[in-house]
Amino acid sequence: MSHHHSHPRSELVFDTHELGRRVGMMKQVRRVAPAPDGIGIDVIGVPPSSGIDLDLRFESVVEGVLVTGTAEVLLRGECVRCLEPVELSDEIDLQELYLYPDKELDDVEASRLEGDQLDLEPVLRDAVVLDLPFAPLCRPDCEGLCSVCGANLNADPEHDHDVGTDPRWAGLVDWTPDHD
Ligand SMILES: [Zn+2]
Ligand SMILES: [Zn+2]
């Protein structure tokens, strides 16, 4: 039996053995880990296998191991106004206490070590999703699309429809049904 089998080779799993459960012991880890699938919402998310730049500190405390640090992720999605692709990076702050497996605490939601192994993935997922822009924009003042013809107004700020005189639209005016 081995705890290692539950997370085969995941680069989001860390071994804390060397902290030795001695309060105050610390370990600094920098690692680029491939993003797991499915971190995101409809409009934006972390591309699977893109690099997550982790800068973490593990600190042994009385109840377990305290993780603090940052994760820099690539986000890819589309602008909610003009539907153009959006790509940006986001730095997420992480802080989580992982209880030792034998610690009794009422909080059933608490993260726990499995043996000496610490799985960052669930915490990372939650932190990234909480930090996602729910209405990503290609730029703060994106003009969006023309509600009449769908043209991208960023590319054509003077864009306008004068139905009365524009010959391209004369046909549509004539087409309007006048019976009934
Ligand atoms: Zn846009
Ligand atoms: Zn238009």
Coordinates of C-alpha atoms and ligand atoms in Angstrom, one line a residue:
M1 CA 0.0 0.0 0.0
S2 CA 1.2 3.5 -0.8
H3 CA -0.2 7.0 -0.6
H4 CA 1.7 7.8 -3.8
H5 CA -0.7 5.7 -5.9
S6 CA -3.6 8.0 -5.5
H7 CA -1.8 10.8 -7.4
P8 CA 0.5 9.2 -9.9
R9 CA 3.2 11.6 -10.9
S10 CA 1.0 14.7 -10.5
E11 CA 3.2 17.8 -10.3
L12 CA 0.6 19.4 -8.1
V13 CA 1.4 16.9 -5.3
F14 CA 4.2 17.8 -2.9
D15 CA 6.1 15.7 -0.4
T16 CA 6.3 17.3 3.0
H17 CA 8.3 14.5 4.6
E18 CA 11.4 16.6 5.2
L19 CA 9.5 19.1 7.4
G20 CA 9.4 16.2 9.9
R21 CA 6.4 17.6 11.8
R22 CA 8.7 20.0 13.5
V23 CA 6.9 23.3 14.1
G24 CA 8.6 26.2 12.4
M25 CA 10.3 24.1 9.7
M26 CA 10.0 25.6 6.3
K27 CA 10.5 24.7 2.7
Q28 CA 10.4 26.9 -0.4
V29 CA 9.3 25.4 -3.7
R30 CA 9.3 26.9 -7.2
R31 CA 7.8 24.7 -9.9
V32 CA 6.1 25.0 -13.2
A33 CA 3.3 22.4 -13.3
P34 CA 1.1 21.5 -16.2
A35 CA -2.5 22.7 -15.7
P36 CA -5.1 19.9 -15.1
D37 CA -8.1 19.8 -17.3
G38 CA -11.3 21.8 -16.7
I39 CA -10.2 24.8 -14.6
G40 CA -12.5 27.6 -15.7
I41 CA -15.9 28.8 -16.6
D42 CA -17.7 29.1 -20.0
V43 CA -16.1 32.3 -21.1
I44 CA -12.6 31.9 -19.7
G45 CA -10.3 29.3 -18.2
V46 CA -6.8 27.8 -17.9
P47 CA -5.8 25.9 -21.1
P48 CA -5.1 22.3 -20.1
S49 CA -1.3 21.5 -19.8
S50 CA -0.4 25.2 -19.9
G51 CA 2.3 26.0 -17.4
I52 CA 1.3 27.0 -13.9
D53 CA 4.1 28.9 -12.3
L54 CA 4.1 28.1 -8.6
D55 CA 6.0 29.9 -5.9
L56 CA 5.2 28.3 -2.6
R57 CA 6.2 28.1 1.0
F58 CA 5.4 25.1 3.1
E59 CA 5.6 25.8 6.8
S60 CA 5.2 23.2 9.5
V61 CA 2.7 24.3 12.2
V62 CA 1.1 22.5 15.1
E63 CA -2.0 21.2 13.2
G64 CA -0.3 20.5 9.9
V65 CA 1.4 22.2 7.0
L66 CA 0.5 25.8 6.1
V67 CA 0.9 26.6 2.4
T68 CA 1.3 30.1 1.2
G69 CA 2.4 31.5 -2.1
T70 CA 1.3 32.4 -5.6
A71 CA 0.3 30.6 -8.8
E72 CA 0.6 32.4 -12.1
V73 CA -1.7 31.0 -14.6
L74 CA -2.5 31.6 -18.3
L75 CA -6.1 32.4 -19.0
R76 CA -7.7 32.0 -22.4
G77 CA -11.2 32.9 -23.3
E78 CA -13.2 35.4 -25.3
C79 CA -14.3 39.0 -24.9
V80 CA -17.9 39.1 -23.8
R81 CA -18.5 42.2 -25.9
C82 CA -16.8 41.6 -29.2
L83 CA -16.1 37.8 -29.0
E84 CA -12.5 38.2 -29.9
P85 CA -10.0 35.9 -28.2
V86 CA -8.6 37.1 -24.9
E87 CA -5.4 35.8 -23.4
L88 CA -4.0 37.1 -20.1
S89 CA -2.1 35.9 -17.2
D90 CA -3.3 36.0 -13.6
E91 CA -1.5 35.7 -10.4
I92 CA -3.4 33.9 -7.7
D93 CA -2.7 34.1 -4.0
L94 CA -2.8 30.8 -2.2
Q95 CA -3.1 30.1 1.5
E96 CA -4.3 26.9 2.9
L97 CA -3.7 24.8 6.0
Y98 CA -3.3 21.1 5.4
L99 CA -4.1 19.2 8.5
Y100 CA -2.1 16.1 9.5
P101 CA -4.1 13.0 8.7
D102 CA -4.6 12.2 12.4
K103 CA -5.8 15.6 13.5
E104 CA -9.4 15.8 14.6
L105 CA -11.2 18.9 13.7
D106 CA -14.9 19.7 13.2
D107 CA -14.3 21.3 9.9
V108 CA -15.0 18.5 7.4
E109 CA -14.1 20.8 4.5
A110 CA -10.5 21.2 5.7
S111 CA -7.7 20.1 3.5
R112 CA -5.7 17.2 4.7
L113 CA -2.3 15.7 4.1
E114 CA -2.3 12.1 2.8
G115 CA 0.6 10.6 4.6
D116 CA 3.3 13.1 3.8
Q117 CA 1.7 14.1 0.5
L118 CA 0.0 17.4 -0.1
D119 CA -2.3 17.7 -3.1
L120 CA -2.5 21.3 -4.2
E121 CA -5.0 20.7 -7.0
P122 CA -8.3 21.2 -5.3
V123 CA -7.2 24.4 -3.5
L124 CA -5.6 25.7 -6.8
R125 CA -8.8 25.0 -8.7
D126 CA -11.0 26.8 -6.2
A127 CA -8.6 29.8 -6.0
V128 CA -8.3 30.2 -9.7
V129 CA -12.1 30.0 -10.4
L130 CA -12.8 32.5 -7.6
D131 CA -10.4 34.9 -9.2
L132 CA -11.6 34.6 -12.8
P133 CA -13.1 37.6 -14.5
F134 CA -16.7 36.6 -15.1
A135 CA -17.0 39.0 -18.0
P136 CA -13.6 39.1 -19.6
L137 CA -12.9 42.0 -21.9
C138 CA -10.3 42.3 -24.7
R139 CA -9.7 45.8 -23.3
P140 CA -11.5 47.8 -20.6
D141 CA -13.1 50.2 -23.2
C142 CA -14.1 47.5 -25.7
E143 CA -16.8 48.9 -28.0
G144 CA -18.3 45.6 -28.7
L145 CA -20.3 44.6 -31.8
C146 CA -22.8 46.7 -33.9
S147 CA -26.2 45.6 -32.8
V148 CA -27.5 45.9 -36.4
C149 CA -24.8 44.2 -38.5
G150 CA -22.5 42.6 -36.0
A151 CA -19.4 44.5 -37.2
N152 CA -16.6 44.9 -34.6
L153 CA -16.8 48.5 -33.5
N154 CA -13.3 48.6 -32.2
A155 CA -12.1 48.3 -35.8
D156 CA -14.5 50.9 -37.1
P157 CA -15.3 53.5 -34.4
E158 CA -17.2 55.7 -36.9
H159 CA -19.5 52.8 -37.8
D160 CA -23.1 54.0 -38.1
H161 CA -26.3 53.0 -40.0
D162 CA -28.3 55.7 -41.6
V163 CA -31.1 53.5 -42.9
G164 CA -32.7 56.3 -44.9
T165 CA -29.8 57.1 -47.2
D166 CA -27.4 54.1 -47.1
P167 CA -28.0 52.2 -50.3
R168 CA -26.8 48.9 -48.7
W169 CA -29.9 49.1 -46.4
A170 CA -32.5 50.4 -48.8
G171 CA -33.4 46.9 -49.8
L172 CA -34.1 46.0 -46.2
V173 CA -36.4 49.0 -45.8
D174 CA -38.4 48.0 -48.9
W175 CA -38.6 44.4 -47.7
T176 CA -40.5 45.4 -44.5
P177 CA -44.0 43.8 -44.9
D178 CA -46.7 46.5 -45.4
H179 CA -49.7 44.3 -45.7
D180 CA -52.2 43.6 -42.8
Ligands
ZN1 ZN -13.7 43.1 -27.0
ZN2 ZN -23.4 47.9 -38.2

